[in-house]
Amino acid sequence: MKTYSHRVNGTAVPIYYPESPDDLDGFHAFLERPGVIGLDTETTGLRIFSKGFLCRLVQFGRDNEAWVLDAAKFAGIIRYALARPDFKFVAHNAPFDLLVLDRTGLAELEDLGPRVFDTYILGHLCDPRTEHDGGAGLGLKPLSTVYVDNDAADTSKALYEVFRREYKANKSTGWALIDVDHPLYVTYAGLDVVYAARLLRELSILIRTNGLSDLAKLEHRVQLLTTAQQKRGLLVDVEYTEKLMDELETEARDYAALAATYGVDNINSTKQVIAGLEGMGEEWAAKTASGNPAVGKEVLLPMADLDAQWNRLEVRTPNPLADAIIRSKRASKWGESYVRTFLDDRDENDRIHPFIKSLAARTARMSISNPPLQQLPSSDWTIRRCIVADPGQLIVSADYSAVEMRVLAALANVAGLKRLIAEGADLHTATAILVYGEATWNAASAKEQKRMRSLMKIIGFGKVYGGGPTGLARQSGLPYADVKNAADGYDSAYPEINAYGRQLQRQAAYGGGAVYTPIGRRLPLDRDRAYAATNYVVQSTARDVLAEALIRIDDAGLSDHVLLPVHDELVCQFPAADAEEGIRQIGLLMETTINGVHIASEPEVYGPTWGHGYGAPA
DNA sequence: GCGCACCGCGCG
DNA sequence: AAAGCGCGCGGTGCGC
């Protein structure tokens, strides 16, 4: 047995590293003590489902003691401890450890998952902001610093230094290379479970006293459902994906070469792009947030004449450099951010297992990474076509119809909107008629009607996002006067929306700078962006609508069909013969009513691939 | 070599 | 009166 020690908030905590079975007596005694046990794993890396992935250490800890077990040497006792139905555990970012333990055969997700608390969830409920956004932070280290020990060790940073110095490795390769009994590795591995155990104690008090216990329970259940989705993963059509990767690489290379003939050797260098375009006599006013000339697509697209800028005054010849930059950047973005990761991240069965954070954004929205499946291009089917249903099944999907507008109507109690929703009207068209008057609408040409509807849609988005006429005009490219006029009409038709925003800001002013959502979630506002209150509450409530739908779907026994949440949509799969009925059922389970407003959903059978929902040829 | 800010761009 | 919101990721450029 090796024994190390580290101070936690003033007291020395022993960290035990047993070397032979004889060393485990103390561990058995440790296990049998009452209370929740801190749990953590150290692994060869972050890609749980890649070839050669191993769990190296499994750590157990309480407030004043940690046990760090070599996962290979002590697999038997680890399995025993994790399978004991009367034991409860606490981990930070539990999905990672649950999937590690499940993948390596040390525990089963379905058995262990319901017995694990996650301090990440509790921390998020207490303050959903990262340190960067002025919050307590959401990592183990920042949370421990705030709630456990002002001098909490940054265990991973210190280890990166050891990786470099002693192993000539970096932060990603070091985890597999460091000796499994390296004293700092073992000490810091043990420290993390002590922090987790103490964090649970401290955060539980805050959760209870702030009335967040039910919400915490719900979030743990939702997290378990998304972790099961991550375990299931999605099947990649490797043959198609490899071919697409080739094509995108070629396209990116060819257009980059074309840009080089105009002196832009590196299309990703904003400096070079600015110099190249200015050298061709281009002039533009758009600036980035920090005041430099912007060369995003809002600048390049009009120059290249790739979009229909129908309000542009001057007729001009397309700029071939701008065109080449756009095309090369797009091909490399699609290739490197999406298609490449499908190939790189897949397991031995050609499945990808994206990391689904069920409680991610400061509004509680979910996020998906590695690969970022919530962000695949939707204008075009080619990327989504890489993802296919399991053999004999079809990809199906149900999404909420204008969920944020409906949530806004419900929360702000907007009489006009509520009436239109109840009537099943097309919201933007009906709003246009309301704002411009029936006579004007009827006298208008089809083109004018389309323009009025589109204005109402833009203003609606502005209401949900908190945008004013200036920004909306800039973003949409429409004349300010038209947008301002439309916004004024909108405000007269639906005065409750602005009143609701003012009410939220008053609440925040007297409520510690935070607003509260109907589910009881606390959303801190930035002092200088109080206008975001409406968006936060609406976005967050729409997220909770989806989260609660996942639970109803699970209660109905249909969870195994859910592949992914995409903010207002659930991507699922069903055996071909049941697809239509299956997604109809899920769509019905998704539907709910808030304050008399029906939150409707639309089911759709896509086909054998995800791309079939976006126009992929049958 | 690494961390970080920034830019740009994909989604809802 | 005016203010769009939330993510993840690849890339550059810079400081350490």
XYZ file of C-alpha atoms (C1' of nucleotides) in Angstrom:
646
model
C 0.000 0.000 0.000
C 1.147 3.465 -0.813
C -0.390 6.288 1.187
C -0.313 9.926 0.175
C -1.773 12.963 1.841
C -3.150 16.274 0.708
C -4.700 19.139 2.606
C -8.325 19.931 1.851
C -9.640 23.076 3.476
C -7.099 22.864 6.258
C -7.181 19.178 7.129
C -4.889 16.448 5.822
C -6.739 13.825 3.810
C -5.152 10.386 3.292
C -5.151 8.983 -0.238
C -4.694 5.221 -0.354
C -3.245 3.391 -3.328
C -3.422 -0.371 -2.655
C -0.854 -2.544 -4.391
C -2.020 -6.039 -3.478
C -5.314 -7.632 -2.390
C -3.989 -7.625 1.176
C -4.248 -3.853 1.131
C -8.020 -3.858 0.636
C -9.258 -4.438 4.204
C -9.432 -0.727 4.829
C -11.268 -0.260 1.535
C -14.004 -2.702 2.573
C -14.447 -0.812 5.828
C -14.488 2.458 3.885
C -17.203 1.157 1.563
C -19.495 0.024 4.349
C -19.586 3.407 6.044
C -22.831 5.292 5.442
C -23.176 8.162 3.004
C -22.680 8.916 -0.637
C -19.335 7.847 -2.133
C -17.328 10.081 -4.435
C -16.580 8.363 -7.753
C -14.212 9.208 -10.586
C -12.167 7.498 -13.279
C -8.864 8.186 -14.964
C -8.576 6.918 -18.498
C -6.258 6.811 -21.486
C -8.144 9.706 -23.081
C -11.503 11.256 -23.799
C -12.554 9.081 -26.722
C -14.379 6.443 -24.750
C -15.475 4.482 -27.793
C -12.240 4.485 -29.784
C -10.009 1.461 -30.190
C -7.527 0.910 -27.395
C -9.424 3.043 -24.877
C -8.786 1.928 -21.304
C -9.930 2.849 -17.843
C -6.737 3.126 -15.779
C -7.885 4.159 -12.321
C -11.186 4.134 -10.473
C -11.329 6.367 -7.419
C -13.674 6.298 -4.464
C -13.760 8.951 -1.806
C -15.493 10.557 1.119
C -15.002 13.884 2.889
C -11.722 12.833 4.514
C -10.424 9.797 2.676
C -9.775 8.582 -0.849
C -9.060 5.210 -2.417
C -7.382 5.092 -5.814
C -7.657 1.677 -7.447
C -5.763 0.327 -10.433
C -8.651 -0.641 -12.708
C -6.841 -3.635 -14.212
C -5.560 -5.026 -10.926
C -8.718 -4.523 -8.879
C -11.508 -4.951 -11.432
C -13.278 -7.504 -9.207
C -13.669 -5.309 -6.149
C -14.488 -2.277 -8.314
C -17.307 -4.204 -9.976
C -18.552 -5.353 -6.607
C -18.589 -1.844 -5.147
C -20.331 -0.310 -8.150
C -22.954 -3.055 -8.313
C -23.935 -2.878 -4.630
C -27.550 -1.697 -4.942
C -27.447 0.078 -1.582
C -24.457 2.249 -2.519
C -24.952 5.730 -3.917
C -22.218 7.715 -5.619
C -21.393 11.255 -6.604
C -19.322 12.217 -9.631
C -18.574 15.429 -11.430
C -19.777 15.111 -15.037
C -21.209 11.689 -14.297
C -22.015 10.749 -17.927
C -18.329 10.504 -18.783
C -17.517 8.167 -15.899
C -20.698 6.146 -16.347
C -19.883 5.544 -19.995
C -16.258 4.717 -19.167
C -17.324 2.162 -16.582
C -20.015 0.759 -18.862
C -17.719 0.556 -21.855
C -14.942 -1.179 -19.931
C -17.243 -3.679 -18.261
C -16.817 -2.341 -14.723
C -20.483 -1.376 -14.321
C -23.687 -1.142 -16.284
C -25.070 2.273 -17.134
C -28.644 1.159 -16.513
C -27.759 -0.276 -13.096
C -25.304 2.324 -11.801
C -26.704 5.449 -13.476
C -29.768 5.891 -11.262
C -27.530 5.753 -8.157
C -25.151 8.535 -9.184
C -25.482 12.199 -8.280
C -23.711 14.745 -10.440
C -22.181 17.841 -8.859
C -22.084 19.444 -12.307
C -25.900 19.445 -12.338
C -26.112 20.861 -8.834
C -23.562 23.537 -9.656
C -25.443 24.497 -12.807
C -28.708 24.813 -10.908
C -27.052 27.086 -8.325
C -25.358 29.232 -10.996
C -25.510 28.277 -14.668
C -22.739 30.633 -15.734
C -19.181 29.723 -16.580
C -16.406 31.702 -14.929
C -15.977 33.436 -18.247
C -19.542 34.726 -17.996
C -19.046 35.892 -14.426
C -20.393 32.822 -12.678
C -18.974 30.417 -10.116
C -17.949 28.159 -12.965
C -18.995 24.619 -13.752
C -15.779 22.605 -13.603
C -14.713 20.595 -10.564
C -11.873 23.004 -9.821
C -13.821 26.301 -9.908
C -16.758 24.805 -8.000
C -14.414 23.353 -5.379
C -12.664 26.691 -5.041
C -15.973 28.427 -4.354
C -17.737 25.844 -2.240
C -15.039 23.623 -0.658
C -11.557 25.064 -0.429
C -10.388 28.446 -1.613
C -7.026 26.827 -2.376
C -8.411 23.809 -4.212
C -5.771 22.257 -6.439
C -6.144 22.444 -10.187
C -5.407 18.772 -10.590
C -5.413 18.542 -14.365
C -3.231 21.614 -14.971
C -0.555 20.320 -12.614
C -0.634 16.950 -14.349
C -0.168 18.527 -17.797
C 3.092 19.920 -16.472
C 4.175 16.409 -15.439
C 3.120 15.060 -18.845
C 5.427 17.576 -20.509
C 8.365 17.387 -18.140
C 8.536 13.702 -17.354
C 6.864 12.017 -20.310
C 7.513 14.321 -23.273
C 3.766 14.180 -23.772
C 1.000 16.743 -24.062
C -2.371 17.200 -22.438
C -4.061 14.685 -24.683
C -1.372 11.991 -24.923
C -0.176 12.192 -21.320
C -3.205 10.483 -19.811
C -2.275 7.204 -21.500
C 1.467 7.464 -20.869
C 1.854 8.502 -17.245
C 2.802 5.623 -14.920
C -0.359 4.359 -13.290
C 1.276 4.674 -9.855
C 2.854 8.088 -10.411
C 2.545 9.842 -7.031
C 1.078 13.093 -8.372
C -1.310 11.229 -10.671
C -2.542 9.078 -7.790
C -2.741 11.980 -5.361
C -4.711 14.205 -7.688
C -6.936 11.337 -8.790
C -7.787 10.824 -5.123
C -8.258 14.510 -4.477
C -10.954 14.799 -7.138
C -13.262 12.326 -5.394
C -12.793 14.104 -2.081
C -13.782 17.353 -3.747
C -16.803 15.661 -5.347
C -17.945 14.239 -2.019
C -17.560 17.582 -0.255
C -19.179 19.464 -3.121
C -22.214 17.234 -2.872
C -22.556 18.074 0.799
C -22.277 21.833 0.235
C -24.337 22.076 -2.936
C -27.089 19.851 -1.562
C -27.706 22.411 1.152
C -28.025 25.193 -1.410
C -30.278 23.083 -3.595
C -32.556 22.269 -0.688
C -32.739 25.750 0.761
C -33.449 27.255 -2.651
C -36.257 24.834 -3.373
C -34.401 23.196 -6.262
C -34.647 19.579 -5.118
C -37.341 18.548 -7.595
C -35.526 20.260 -10.435
C -32.300 18.476 -9.469
C -34.134 15.182 -9.559
C -35.555 15.951 -12.994
C -32.162 16.966 -14.363
C -30.552 13.753 -13.152
C -33.236 11.748 -14.879
C -32.897 13.717 -18.123
C -29.136 13.323 -18.003
C -29.453 9.571 -17.684
C -31.672 9.504 -20.760
C -29.214 11.504 -22.873
C -26.357 9.355 -21.584
C -28.215 6.302 -22.852
C -28.533 8.074 -26.205
C -24.801 8.672 -26.208
C -24.163 5.014 -25.438
C -26.460 3.921 -28.275
C -24.820 6.301 -30.753
C -25.596 6.635 -34.429
C -24.528 4.554 -37.409
C -22.256 6.115 -40.043
C -22.405 5.192 -43.724
C -18.629 4.886 -44.033
C -18.470 4.332 -47.777
C -20.528 7.438 -48.504
C -18.737 9.469 -45.840
C -15.246 8.642 -47.144
C -16.259 9.628 -50.655
C -17.785 12.886 -49.410
C -14.619 13.632 -47.426
C -12.564 13.213 -50.596
C -14.850 15.528 -52.552
C -14.821 18.227 -49.890
C -11.044 18.050 -49.579
C -10.665 18.445 -53.313
C -13.101 21.354 -53.426
C -11.382 23.123 -50.532
C -7.944 22.608 -52.094
C -8.960 23.726 -55.585
C -10.632 26.943 -54.471
C -7.780 27.700 -52.062
C -5.409 27.370 -55.022
C -7.580 29.775 -56.977
C -7.489 32.276 -54.096
C -3.702 31.938 -54.036
C -3.533 33.218 -57.611
C -4.908 36.483 -56.190
C -2.189 36.582 -53.550
C -4.183 35.039 -50.696
C -2.042 32.020 -49.742
C -4.090 31.321 -46.626
C -7.818 31.882 -46.899
C -8.151 31.544 -43.108
C -5.975 34.555 -42.506
C -8.280 37.537 -42.164
C -5.259 39.786 -42.690
C -4.484 38.266 -46.072
C -8.113 38.262 -47.129
C -8.502 41.949 -46.258
C -5.300 42.805 -48.132
C -6.315 40.742 -51.156
C -9.781 42.267 -51.463
C -8.567 45.818 -50.877
C -5.916 45.207 -53.518
C -8.722 44.483 -55.951
C -10.351 47.796 -55.150
C -13.094 46.431 -52.915
C -14.469 48.695 -50.203
C -16.777 47.749 -47.371
C -17.867 49.176 -44.060
C -18.596 46.100 -41.922
C -16.452 45.807 -38.809
C -15.954 43.038 -36.273
C -16.776 43.532 -32.601
C -13.234 44.719 -31.950
C -13.358 47.237 -34.785
C -11.335 45.479 -37.468
C -12.684 45.138 -41.005
C -14.978 42.114 -41.128
C -14.514 39.521 -43.859
C -17.306 37.176 -42.918
C -19.905 35.998 -45.342
C -22.027 39.121 -44.845
C -19.187 40.876 -46.685
C -18.038 38.154 -49.049
C -21.414 36.890 -50.267
C -22.509 40.216 -51.780
C -19.050 40.693 -53.293
C -19.179 37.265 -54.854
C -22.766 37.914 -55.897
C -23.707 34.518 -54.488
C -26.857 35.669 -52.764
C -29.774 37.558 -54.161
C -29.229 40.984 -52.645
C -32.360 42.426 -54.132
C -32.033 45.687 -52.253
C -28.562 46.416 -53.544
C -28.486 49.523 -55.635
C -25.409 49.100 -57.739
C -24.983 46.383 -60.361
C -21.481 45.016 -60.284
C -19.352 42.155 -61.466
C -18.824 39.291 -59.039
C -15.462 39.230 -57.290
C -13.748 35.911 -58.110
C -11.506 36.053 -55.024
C -14.474 36.452 -52.685
C -16.179 33.598 -54.486
C -13.151 31.300 -54.140
C -12.730 32.135 -50.442
C -16.364 31.391 -49.652
C -16.350 28.093 -51.494
C -13.050 26.883 -50.064
C -13.932 27.886 -46.510
C -17.303 26.209 -46.709
C -15.869 22.982 -48.086
C -13.180 22.863 -45.409
C -15.633 23.763 -42.633
C -17.967 20.985 -43.689
C -15.135 18.544 -44.163
C -13.098 19.237 -41.054
C -15.818 20.074 -38.527
C -18.304 17.417 -39.502
C -17.407 14.743 -42.022
C -13.869 14.108 -40.729
C -15.140 13.669 -37.178
C -17.708 11.109 -38.343
C -14.813 8.992 -39.599
C -12.398 9.729 -36.744
C -14.808 9.343 -33.833
C -16.528 6.126 -34.865
C -16.234 2.915 -32.867
C -15.510 -0.578 -34.178
C -19.121 -0.887 -35.351
C -19.004 2.396 -37.286
C -21.134 4.183 -34.711
C -20.423 7.659 -33.386
C -21.242 8.512 -29.785
C -21.526 12.280 -29.537
C -21.224 13.767 -26.090
C -24.629 15.081 -25.099
C -24.610 17.653 -22.306
C -28.206 17.668 -21.139
C -27.710 20.844 -19.101
C -25.217 23.010 -20.923
C -26.031 26.607 -21.780
C -26.718 29.273 -19.196
C -30.328 28.918 -20.270
C -30.078 25.139 -19.642
C -30.148 24.322 -23.314
C -28.473 21.056 -24.272
C -25.310 20.859 -26.314
C -23.745 18.121 -28.407
C -20.069 17.752 -29.255
C -17.650 15.308 -30.838
C -19.200 15.528 -33.350
C -21.439 18.603 -33.033
C -24.591 16.988 -34.386
C -26.861 19.915 -33.515
C -25.000 22.084 -35.991
C -24.897 20.043 -39.182
C -25.773 22.077 -42.290
C -29.501 21.932 -42.902
C -29.537 23.861 -46.176
C -28.220 20.796 -47.936
C -28.606 17.068 -47.342
C -25.061 15.946 -48.088
C -23.626 16.040 -44.560
C -26.640 14.586 -42.754
C -26.708 11.799 -45.331
C -23.636 10.344 -43.554
C -25.824 9.318 -40.603
C -28.042 6.326 -41.258
C -30.651 4.328 -39.391
C -29.785 0.872 -38.099
C -30.491 -1.955 -40.566
C -34.213 -2.344 -41.174
C -35.023 0.966 -39.500
C -35.879 4.455 -40.701
C -34.853 7.844 -39.383
C -37.887 9.762 -38.155
C -38.211 13.080 -36.402
C -40.690 15.258 -34.583
C -40.152 18.947 -34.005
C -42.076 21.623 -32.181
C -43.780 24.211 -34.369
C -42.532 27.709 -33.555
C -41.928 26.624 -29.989
C -40.303 29.860 -28.808
C -43.134 32.025 -30.160
C -45.639 29.781 -28.429
C -43.703 29.835 -25.168
C -43.489 33.624 -25.400
C -47.243 33.842 -26.012
C -47.832 31.630 -22.996
C -45.426 33.260 -20.541
C -46.204 36.862 -21.525
C -49.888 35.958 -21.782
C -50.194 37.639 -25.181
C -53.926 37.670 -25.897
C -53.648 38.204 -29.649
C -51.017 35.545 -30.141
C -52.856 33.087 -27.940
C -55.990 33.547 -30.005
C -54.144 32.987 -33.281
C -52.409 29.887 -31.936
C -55.735 28.490 -30.735
C -57.199 29.115 -34.186
C -54.321 27.248 -35.770
C -53.461 30.247 -37.923
C -50.157 30.812 -39.708
C -48.689 33.090 -37.060
C -46.693 35.440 -39.244
C -49.382 35.838 -41.892
C -52.105 36.406 -39.329
C -49.895 38.885 -37.498
C -49.271 40.772 -40.742
C -53.022 41.079 -41.332
C -53.443 42.254 -37.747
C -50.676 44.852 -38.032
C -51.306 46.212 -41.536
C -55.072 45.821 -41.492
C -57.283 43.533 -43.505
C -57.944 46.111 -46.221
C -54.254 46.734 -46.882
C -53.532 43.012 -46.857
C -56.313 42.193 -49.316
C -55.292 44.978 -51.662
C -51.654 43.872 -51.642
C -49.997 41.830 -54.363
C -48.691 38.370 -53.550
C -45.179 39.795 -53.500
C -46.157 42.537 -51.071
C -47.930 40.015 -48.849
C -44.828 37.892 -48.795
C -42.780 40.899 -47.769
C -45.195 41.803 -44.967
C -45.196 38.249 -43.679
C -41.426 38.093 -43.768
C -41.217 41.371 -41.838
C -43.483 39.939 -39.134
C -41.341 36.826 -38.959
C -38.212 38.942 -38.506
C -39.852 41.035 -35.784
C -41.047 37.854 -34.089
C -37.487 36.562 -33.980
C -36.403 39.921 -32.653
C -38.927 39.651 -29.832
C -37.671 36.194 -28.909
C -34.015 37.227 -29.140
C -34.387 40.726 -27.795
C -33.345 42.506 -30.965
C -34.295 46.066 -31.841
C -35.123 47.569 -35.258
C -31.533 48.669 -35.928
C -30.046 45.228 -35.506
C -32.906 43.503 -37.249
C -32.597 45.835 -40.228
C -28.855 45.271 -40.467
C -29.173 41.524 -40.086
C -32.035 41.143 -42.546
C -30.790 43.695 -45.047
C -34.194 45.412 -45.053
C -34.577 49.207 -44.843
C -34.607 50.537 -41.286
C -37.824 52.493 -41.814
C -39.739 49.386 -42.870
C -38.434 47.374 -39.941
C -39.131 50.167 -37.457
C -42.631 50.590 -38.799
C -43.251 46.846 -38.589
C -41.867 46.678 -35.054
C -44.150 49.524 -33.931
C -47.137 47.752 -35.437
C -46.099 44.542 -33.745
C -45.858 46.259 -30.370
C -49.361 47.698 -30.766
C -50.771 44.309 -31.714
C -49.033 42.469 -28.887
C -48.340 45.017 -26.115
C -47.995 42.237 -23.534
C -44.599 41.203 -24.921
C -42.770 44.404 -24.009
C -44.702 44.615 -20.748
C -43.475 41.125 -19.897
C -39.893 42.130 -20.646
C -40.190 45.141 -18.353
C -41.734 42.991 -15.646
C -38.850 40.496 -15.852
C -36.315 43.293 -15.601
C -38.064 44.729 -12.546
C -37.992 41.277 -10.977
C -34.294 41.004 -11.720
C -33.571 44.437 -10.283
C -35.061 43.417 -6.962
C -34.129 39.739 -7.156
C -30.356 39.687 -7.138
C -30.000 40.280 -10.857
C -31.691 37.044 -11.834
C -34.991 35.949 -13.316
C -36.815 32.711 -12.612
C -38.448 30.396 -15.112
C -41.747 28.582 -14.526
C -39.886 25.400 -13.577
C -38.046 27.368 -10.879
C -34.722 27.731 -12.624
C -32.651 30.752 -11.666
C -31.174 32.618 -14.628
C -28.704 35.369 -13.717
C -28.673 38.344 -16.082
C -25.676 40.400 -17.146
C -26.007 43.869 -15.674
C -25.577 45.603 -19.034
C -27.769 43.147 -20.936
C -30.910 43.061 -18.855
C -32.928 43.176 -22.069
C -31.917 39.545 -22.613
C -34.287 38.501 -19.812
C -37.174 37.635 -22.117
C -34.967 35.560 -24.380
C -33.416 33.691 -21.446
C -36.748 32.751 -19.912
C -38.276 31.798 -23.259
C -35.281 29.807 -24.478
C -34.934 28.078 -21.146
C -38.614 27.180 -20.924
C -38.563 25.818 -24.468
C -35.630 23.638 -23.409
C -37.556 22.388 -20.398
C -40.468 21.510 -22.662
C -38.162 19.195 -24.588
C -36.568 17.791 -21.427
C -39.945 16.926 -19.949
C -40.923 15.339 -23.249
C -37.925 13.008 -22.960
C -39.251 11.885 -19.601
C -42.777 11.264 -20.884
C -41.308 9.298 -23.796
C -39.304 7.234 -21.326
C -42.377 6.636 -19.182
C -44.130 5.378 -22.308
C -41.307 2.931 -22.941
C -40.161 4.557 -26.183
C -36.754 5.858 -25.068
C -34.838 3.254 -27.042
C -36.006 4.940 -30.247
C -34.637 8.374 -29.435
C -31.300 9.114 -31.087
C -30.751 12.819 -30.449
C -32.282 16.009 -29.091
C -31.832 19.044 -31.383
C -33.264 21.925 -29.313
C -36.838 21.766 -30.633
C -36.685 18.370 -32.247
C -36.133 14.712 -31.439
C -34.383 12.616 -34.057
C -35.429 8.998 -33.650
C -35.466 5.676 -35.455
C -38.066 2.938 -35.755
C -38.323 -0.339 -37.639
C -39.565 0.552 -41.117
C -43.010 -0.981 -40.625
C -43.636 0.975 -37.398
C -41.969 4.227 -38.391
C -45.059 6.270 -39.169
C -46.939 5.209 -36.060
C -43.847 5.350 -33.863
C -43.018 8.965 -34.567
C -46.687 9.897 -34.336
C -46.677 8.507 -30.789
C -43.487 10.373 -29.912
C -44.878 13.571 -31.424
C -47.980 13.247 -29.258
C -45.889 12.622 -26.153
C -43.880 15.761 -26.919
C -46.954 17.969 -26.994
C -47.942 19.906 -23.931
C -49.866 22.990 -22.873
C -48.488 26.041 -21.066
C -50.860 28.639 -19.689
C -53.516 27.559 -22.169
C -51.136 27.592 -25.152
C -50.801 24.332 -26.998
C -47.191 23.452 -27.803
C -47.715 21.447 -30.968
C -45.306 19.116 -32.727
C -44.986 17.731 -36.221
C -43.895 14.141 -36.828
C -42.132 13.175 -40.030
C -40.674 10.005 -41.508
C -37.339 10.901 -43.089
C -36.100 7.630 -44.570
C -33.051 5.373 -44.370
C -30.703 8.294 -43.622
C -30.850 11.606 -41.801
C -30.232 13.287 -45.161
C -33.570 11.991 -46.410
C -35.280 14.597 -44.269
C -33.361 17.274 -46.161
C -33.868 16.254 -49.760
C -31.439 13.376 -50.240
C -32.492 11.393 -53.309
C -34.303 8.155 -52.515
C 4.143 23.595 -27.100
C 0.320 25.581 -24.884
C -3.430 28.713 -23.464
C -6.149 32.351 -24.800
C -8.704 35.893 -27.378
C -10.637 36.588 -31.468
C -12.778 35.539 -35.919
C -15.783 33.071 -38.659
C -19.579 29.795 -39.360
C -22.558 25.705 -38.714
C -27.253 24.991 -36.030
C -31.929 26.208 -33.301
C -34.584 54.524 -26.928
C -31.962 50.556 -27.881
C -30.174 46.104 -27.103
C -31.036 39.844 -30.745
C -30.109 34.794 -27.772
C -27.692 30.186 -26.975
C -24.022 26.744 -28.417
C -19.140 23.795 -30.633
C -15.277 23.861 -33.436
C -11.457 24.999 -36.693
C -8.371 28.411 -37.487
C -5.002 32.509 -36.765
C -2.131 35.329 -34.064
C 0.099 36.357 -29.890
C 2.139 35.949 -25.383
C 4.303 32.840 -22.212
